Short mmCIF file of C-alpha atoms in Angstrom, two decimals:
data_model
loop_
_atom_site.label_atom_id
_atom_site.label_comp_id
_atom_site.label_asym_id
_atom_site.label_seq_id
_atom_site.Cartn_x
_atom_site.Cartn_y
_atom_site.Cartn_z
CA MET A 1 0.07 0.07 0.10
CA ILE A 2 1.50 3.31 -1.17
CA THR A 3 1.24 6.17 1.26
CA SER A 4 0.28 9.60 0.64
CA ALA A 5 4.02 10.76 1.25
CA ALA A 6 5.27 7.73 -1.37
CA ARG A 7 2.69 9.34 -3.97
CA TYR A 8 4.01 12.88 -3.51
CA VAL A 9 7.57 11.73 -4.14
CA ALA A 10 6.65 9.91 -7.44
CA LEU A 11 4.86 13.19 -8.57
CA LEU A 12 7.97 14.99 -7.72
CA ASN A 13 10.06 12.77 -9.62
CA ALA A 14 7.82 12.71 -12.66
CA LEU A 15 7.75 16.35 -12.93
CA ARG A 16 11.55 16.62 -12.62
CA TYR A 17 12.17 14.55 -15.86
CA ARG A 18 9.35 15.76 -18.04
CA THR A 19 10.64 17.71 -21.18
CA CYS A 20 9.10 21.27 -21.50
CA ARG A 21 8.86 23.30 -24.66
CA TRP A 22 8.89 26.83 -24.96
CA ARG A 23 7.68 28.96 -27.97
CA VAL A 24 8.35 32.56 -28.36
CA VAL A 25 5.32 34.57 -29.39
CA PRO A 26 5.91 37.90 -31.20
CA PRO A 27 4.24 41.16 -29.94
CA LEU A 28 0.96 41.81 -31.44
CA ARG A 29 1.13 44.82 -34.14
CA ALA A 30 -1.27 46.18 -36.70
CA PRO A 31 -1.41 44.83 -40.08
CA PHE A 32 0.91 46.50 -42.71
CA ASP A 33 -2.26 48.29 -44.66
CA GLN A 34 -3.36 49.91 -41.45
CA GLN A 35 -0.05 51.50 -40.76
CA GLY A 36 -0.20 55.29 -40.97
CA THR A 37 -4.02 55.64 -40.70
CA SER A 38 -3.77 58.78 -38.53
CA LEU A 39 -1.44 60.28 -41.36
CA LEU A 40 -3.63 59.61 -44.04
CA LEU A 41 -6.86 60.75 -42.24
CA ALA A 42 -5.01 64.12 -41.57
CA ILE A 43 -3.95 64.44 -45.13
CA GLY A 44 -7.28 63.51 -46.45
CA LEU A 45 -9.07 65.97 -44.14
CA GLY A 46 -6.52 68.75 -45.21
CA LEU A 47 -7.39 68.23 -48.92
CA PHE A 48 -11.00 68.38 -48.05
CA LEU A 49 -10.88 71.40 -46.41
CA SER A 50 -8.69 72.89 -49.08
CA VAL A 51 -11.15 71.85 -51.86
CA LEU A 52 -14.11 73.17 -49.87
CA GLY A 53 -12.09 76.46 -49.25
CA TYR A 54 -11.42 76.90 -53.16
CA VAL A 55 -15.01 75.98 -54.04
CA THR A 56 -16.36 78.59 -51.51
CA VAL A 57 -13.90 81.06 -52.79
CA ALA A 58 -14.90 80.24 -56.57
CA THR A 59 -18.71 80.51 -55.60
CA VAL A 60 -18.07 83.96 -53.99
CA ILE A 61 -16.36 84.99 -57.13
CA THR A 62 -18.89 83.57 -59.32
CA ASP A 63 -21.94 85.31 -57.43
CA ALA A 64 -19.87 88.59 -57.50
CA ARG A 65 -19.47 88.44 -61.22
CA SER A 66 -23.28 87.55 -61.61
CA SER A 67 -24.29 90.34 -59.51
CA THR A 68 -22.10 92.74 -61.52
CA LEU A 69 -23.39 91.23 -64.73
CA TYR A 70 -27.02 91.76 -63.57
CA LEU A 71 -26.31 95.15 -62.55
CA GLN A 72 -24.75 96.21 -65.85
CA SER A 73 -27.48 94.42 -67.87
CA THR A 74 -30.19 96.51 -65.88
CA GLN A 75 -28.29 99.59 -66.49
CA ALA A 76 -27.88 98.82 -70.14
CA PHE A 77 -31.51 98.27 -70.39
CA TRP A 78 -32.52 101.72 -68.96
CA LEU A 79 -29.93 103.16 -71.30
CA ALA A 80 -31.64 101.72 -74.41
CA GLU A 81 -35.03 102.70 -73.10
CA THR A 82 -33.82 106.32 -72.70
CA GLY A 83 -32.44 106.40 -75.96
CA VAL A 84 -35.89 105.23 -77.50
CA GLU A 85 -37.84 107.76 -75.34
CA LEU A 86 -35.42 110.65 -76.82
CA ALA A 87 -35.71 109.26 -80.33
CA GLN A 88 -39.19 109.26 -80.12
CA ARG A 89 -39.33 113.02 -78.78
CA TRP A 90 -37.21 113.96 -81.66
CA LEU A 91 -39.24 112.31 -84.14
CA ARG A 92 -42.13 114.18 -83.11
CA TYR A 93 -40.92 117.40 -83.51
CA GLN A 94 -39.51 116.74 -87.28
CA ASP A 95 -41.47 118.88 -89.71
CA PRO A 96 -41.66 117.36 -92.08
CA PRO A 97 -41.01 113.68 -91.01
CA PRO A 98 -37.51 112.11 -92.16
CA GLY A 99 -37.78 111.08 -95.79
CA GLY A 100 -36.56 108.17 -97.70
CA THR A 101 -36.13 104.54 -96.64
CA SER A 102 -32.67 104.28 -95.67
CA SER A 103 -31.61 103.89 -91.88
CA PHE A 104 -29.53 106.28 -90.22
CA THR A 105 -28.08 106.82 -86.90
CA GLN A 106 -29.76 109.69 -84.96
CA PHE A 107 -27.88 109.24 -81.49
CA ASP A 108 -23.97 107.91 -81.71
CA HIS A 109 -22.64 106.19 -78.52
CA ILE A 110 -23.92 109.24 -76.33
CA SER A 111 -22.65 108.80 -72.83
CA ALA A 112 -24.99 108.57 -69.92
CA GLY A 113 -24.56 107.22 -66.46
CA ALA A 114 -22.36 104.13 -66.54
CA GLY A 115 -22.35 103.65 -70.03
CA SER A 116 -23.75 105.00 -73.48
CA TYR A 117 -26.64 104.45 -75.98
CA THR A 118 -27.05 104.40 -79.67
CA VAL A 119 -30.23 105.04 -81.62
CA THR A 120 -30.77 104.04 -85.23
CA VAL A 121 -33.91 105.02 -87.14
CA ASP A 122 -35.22 102.91 -89.89
CA PRO A 123 -37.80 104.35 -92.21
CA ASP A 124 -40.39 101.85 -93.45
CA ASP A 125 -39.93 100.93 -96.94
CA ASN A 126 -43.41 101.85 -97.92
CA ASN A 127 -43.15 105.48 -96.49
CA THR A 128 -42.66 107.00 -99.84
CA ASN A 129 -46.14 106.00 -100.71
CA THR A 130 -48.11 106.98 -97.67
CA TYR A 131 -48.98 110.24 -95.65
CA LEU A 132 -48.97 108.34 -92.20
CA LYS A 133 -45.05 107.56 -91.62
CA LYS A 134 -43.79 104.67 -90.07
CA TYR A 135 -40.26 104.06 -88.44
CA VAL A 136 -38.43 101.43 -86.43
CA LEU A 137 -36.39 102.99 -83.66
CA ARG A 138 -33.57 100.44 -82.64
CA SER A 139 -32.05 101.67 -79.30
CA VAL A 140 -28.74 99.92 -77.94
CA GLY A 141 -27.47 100.52 -74.21
CA MET A 142 -24.13 99.60 -73.41
CA VAL A 143 -22.32 99.24 -69.92
CA GLY A 144 -19.14 97.42 -69.81
CA GLY A 145 -19.22 94.55 -71.95
CA VAL A 146 -22.91 94.02 -71.76
CA GLU A 147 -25.48 95.15 -74.32
CA ARG A 148 -29.44 95.40 -74.39
CA THR A 149 -31.36 96.19 -77.37
CA ILE A 150 -34.91 97.74 -77.52
CA GLU A 151 -36.84 98.16 -80.92
CA VAL A 152 -40.06 100.24 -81.19
CA GLU A 153 -42.11 100.56 -84.20
CA VAL A 154 -43.73 104.03 -84.25
CA VAL A 155 -46.48 105.35 -86.72
CA ALA A 156 -47.42 109.05 -87.43
CA THR A 157 -51.11 109.70 -86.24
CA THR A 158 -53.81 111.91 -87.48
CA PHE A 159 -55.63 114.61 -85.60
CA ASN A 160 -58.69 112.46 -85.27
CA TYR A 161 -57.22 111.20 -82.08
CA TYR A 162 -58.57 114.10 -80.27
CA ALA A 163 -61.99 115.08 -79.50
CA TYR A 164 -60.93 118.75 -79.50
CA LEU A 165 -58.07 120.23 -80.66
CA THR A 166 -56.84 123.77 -81.48
CA GLY A 167 -53.42 125.70 -81.98
CA ASP A 168 -55.29 128.92 -81.04
CA GLU A 169 -58.42 129.44 -79.14
CA GLY A 170 -59.20 132.38 -81.28
CA GLY A 171 -60.54 134.42 -78.28
CA THR A 172 -62.43 132.60 -75.50
CA ILE A 173 -64.37 129.32 -76.07
CA TRP A 174 -66.01 128.27 -72.74
CA PHE A 175 -66.46 124.55 -71.70
CA ASN A 176 -69.44 124.84 -69.25
CA GLY A 177 -72.04 122.72 -67.74
CA GLY A 178 -73.70 120.12 -69.86
CA ASP A 179 -70.58 119.85 -72.05
CA VAL A 180 -69.33 116.24 -72.30
CA LEU A 181 -66.41 115.58 -74.31
CA GLU A 182 -65.62 111.73 -75.15
CA GLY A 183 -61.99 111.80 -75.82
CA PRO A 184 -58.80 113.65 -75.51
CA VAL A 185 -58.68 117.41 -75.27
CA HIS A 186 -55.83 119.72 -76.27
CA SER A 187 -55.03 123.21 -77.06
CA ASN A 188 -52.00 124.95 -77.40
CA ASP A 189 -53.77 127.94 -76.08
CA GLN A 190 -55.38 128.68 -72.55
CA ILE A 191 -58.48 126.49 -72.20
CA SER A 192 -61.46 128.20 -70.65
CA ILE A 193 -63.82 126.18 -68.15
CA THR A 194 -66.45 127.20 -65.97
CA GLN A 195 -69.42 125.15 -64.29
CA ASN A 196 -69.14 121.61 -64.41
CA PRO A 197 -68.18 120.07 -67.82
CA VAL A 198 -67.14 116.59 -68.09
CA PHE A 199 -64.20 115.47 -69.86
CA MET A 200 -63.78 111.77 -70.40
CA GLY A 201 -60.36 111.85 -71.88
CA LYS A 202 -57.19 113.53 -70.63
CA VAL A 203 -57.27 117.36 -70.96
CA THR A 204 -53.80 118.72 -71.91
CA SER A 205 -52.77 122.38 -72.68
CA SER A 206 -49.45 124.09 -73.75
CA ALA A 207 -50.58 127.09 -71.34
CA THR A 208 -49.69 127.06 -67.59
CA SER A 209 -53.07 127.39 -66.16
CA PHE A 210 -56.86 127.25 -67.20
CA ASN A 211 -58.98 130.31 -67.69
CA GLN A 212 -61.48 129.43 -64.77
CA GLY A 213 -64.81 130.92 -64.66
CA GLN A 214 -67.13 130.90 -61.57
CA PRO A 215 -68.43 128.33 -60.39
CA TYR A 216 -65.44 126.28 -61.38
CA ASN A 217 -65.86 122.45 -60.92
CA PRO A 218 -64.70 120.50 -63.78
CA ASP A 219 -64.85 116.57 -63.97
CA PHE A 220 -61.66 115.52 -65.38
CA GLN A 221 -62.06 111.75 -65.40
CA GLN A 222 -58.51 111.11 -66.95
CA GLY A 223 -56.75 113.94 -65.32
CA TYR A 224 -55.21 116.90 -66.94
CA GLN A 225 -51.64 118.25 -67.47
CA LEU A 226 -50.39 121.79 -68.28
CA GLY A 227 -47.38 123.26 -69.95
CA VAL A 228 -47.10 120.11 -72.31
CA PRO A 229 -45.21 120.80 -75.72
CA PRO A 230 -47.60 122.21 -78.22
CA VAL A 231 -48.90 120.02 -81.09
CA LEU A 232 -47.53 121.02 -84.66
CA PHE A 233 -50.10 121.63 -87.19
CA PRO A 234 -49.11 121.22 -90.89
CA THR A 235 -49.01 124.02 -93.20
CA ALA A 236 -51.28 124.10 -96.06
CA GLU A 237 -47.99 123.56 -98.14
CA ASP A 238 -47.32 120.32 -96.00
CA VAL A 239 -50.67 118.98 -96.71
CA THR A 240 -50.56 119.57 -100.51
CA ASN A 241 -47.07 117.87 -100.67
CA ASN A 242 -48.34 115.06 -98.60
CA TYR A 243 -51.37 114.56 -100.69
CA TRP A 244 -49.42 114.79 -104.33
CA SER A 245 -47.30 112.18 -102.75
CA VAL A 246 -49.83 109.65 -102.72
CA ASN A 247 -52.45 110.81 -105.30
CA SER A 248 -51.85 111.53 -109.12
CA THR A 249 -55.24 113.30 -109.56
CA PRO A 250 -56.48 116.73 -107.81
CA PRO A 251 -58.60 116.69 -104.75
CA THR A 252 -62.24 115.34 -105.10
CA LEU A 253 -64.02 118.12 -103.12
CA VAL A 254 -62.83 121.70 -103.43
CA ILE A 255 -65.13 124.17 -101.99
CA ASP A 256 -64.97 127.90 -103.10
CA ALA A 257 -65.83 130.25 -100.14
CA THR A 258 -63.82 133.22 -101.37
CA GLY A 259 -64.73 136.91 -101.20
CA SER A 260 -68.30 137.33 -99.58
CA LYS A 261 -69.11 133.62 -99.73
CA HIS A 262 -69.62 131.30 -96.69
CA ALA A 263 -69.36 127.67 -96.33
CA ALA A 264 -70.67 124.85 -94.06
CA VAL A 265 -69.74 121.25 -93.70
CA GLU A 266 -71.67 118.57 -91.75
CA PHE A 267 -70.25 115.15 -91.39
CA ARG A 268 -72.94 112.37 -90.56
CA ALA A 269 -72.40 109.00 -88.99
CA ASP A 270 -73.31 107.12 -92.17
CA GLY A 271 -69.69 108.11 -93.75
CA THR A 272 -71.01 111.05 -95.74
CA VAL A 273 -70.36 114.77 -95.58
CA VAL A 274 -72.94 117.45 -96.58
CA TYR A 275 -71.80 120.95 -97.40
CA SER A 276 -73.26 124.10 -98.69
CA VAL A 277 -71.95 127.45 -99.96
CA TRP A 278 -74.06 130.84 -99.51
CA HIS A 279 -73.44 134.52 -99.81
CA ARG A 280 -75.95 137.52 -98.79
CA ASP A 281 -77.98 139.61 -101.36
CA ALA A 282 -78.50 143.39 -101.08
CA ARG A 283 -81.26 142.88 -98.48
CA GLY A 284 -79.11 140.70 -96.53
CA ARG A 285 -81.06 137.47 -97.28
CA ARG A 286 -79.09 134.02 -97.89
CA VAL A 287 -78.71 132.98 -101.29
CA TYR A 288 -77.10 129.55 -101.72
CA ASP A 289 -74.59 128.86 -104.47
CA ILE A 290 -74.45 125.01 -103.20
CA GLU A 291 -77.15 123.68 -100.92
CA ASP A 292 -76.84 120.49 -99.17
CA ALA A 293 -74.49 118.58 -101.70
CA THR A 294 -73.55 115.14 -100.47
CA ALA A 295 -70.12 113.37 -101.06
CA SER A 296 -68.92 110.16 -99.48
CA VAL A 297 -66.04 110.50 -97.14
CA ALA A 298 -64.45 107.36 -98.65
CA ASN A 299 -64.36 108.80 -102.15
CA LEU A 300 -62.57 111.95 -101.14
CA ASN A 301 -59.01 110.67 -101.22
CA GLY A 302 -58.46 111.83 -97.46
CA LEU A 303 -58.85 115.48 -98.29
CA ILE A 304 -61.41 118.46 -98.43
CA TRP A 305 -60.02 121.75 -99.45
CA VAL A 306 -61.82 125.00 -98.57
CA ASP A 307 -60.69 128.28 -100.07
CA GLY A 308 -61.96 130.75 -97.35
CA ASP A 309 -63.78 130.07 -94.04
CA VAL A 310 -65.84 127.23 -93.34
CA ARG A 311 -68.20 126.09 -90.48
CA VAL A 312 -67.80 122.30 -89.33
CA LYS A 313 -69.96 120.13 -87.39
CA GLY A 314 -71.15 116.55 -87.14
CA THR A 315 -69.79 113.15 -86.50
CA LEU A 316 -67.01 111.91 -88.76
CA ASN A 317 -67.13 108.46 -89.88
CA GLY A 318 -63.68 107.82 -91.62
CA THR A 319 -60.55 109.74 -91.86
CA VAL A 320 -60.19 113.02 -93.83
CA THR A 321 -58.24 116.24 -93.59
CA LEU A 322 -60.00 119.43 -93.97
CA VAL A 323 -57.92 122.41 -95.11
CA SER A 324 -59.38 126.08 -94.80
CA THR A 325 -57.23 128.77 -96.37
#
């Protein structure tokens, strides 16, 4: 029987002669593809911030350039519009209007504000065959390297645009209560108003004030303006030249009211005109040379010529120029 002490000695002997094998384990380290990760991250972050800064600066520069171009474009547009307005005003006061059909430069690189403008006038090819001339105004505004162009077509209008138009009031002509004018009113002279007439169109006068009667309570439904440029009336020579530029035969209706004769013309809404010529006999009685003769406005070639004074009334249906010499 083996005692506990004997078993202990045997165990020690076994341990003494047992071979032990040792293996050296290298220290743990990161794989080769993870070396310098922090450095790469730092470099990458630096590059990202650099690119972001460049993009930000480029965006700011682009926005600044866009703002500059927008400002220049706006300024160029207003310069072009200025040129158009000045050309229209210039054209309005040409007497007679520019002839021919060749375009020409009216304003050439006129400096204004931050840039300049140039305006060319292009007459219509049919201007030589018509009394109502037509033109194309082409205005170019330039600021820096930016150009803006505006084109406007303008056409001469007739005096039938107005419900009432005078160059000289020839004394005092009162507008008073009960008068209703359904259209624009203009006089190069002072307009006399009393009571409460109704002006449905705009009222303009080259005078600086109205001749106000009492009471004075007019109804200007479209307002009024004083001190405006006068309307230029064509001379008899202008009318004659314009007539012959589009007609090869004399005027259809020529009324002789010379000497002691008197003439009256009445326009009717059906497109006709009724006219009469008379004189006074020794007893002062009216003797008609022509009584209530009728003509069609459409057949008058646009002109009624009266040698002498004439009274005119009625409603005109059509377009015609009446000349009284």
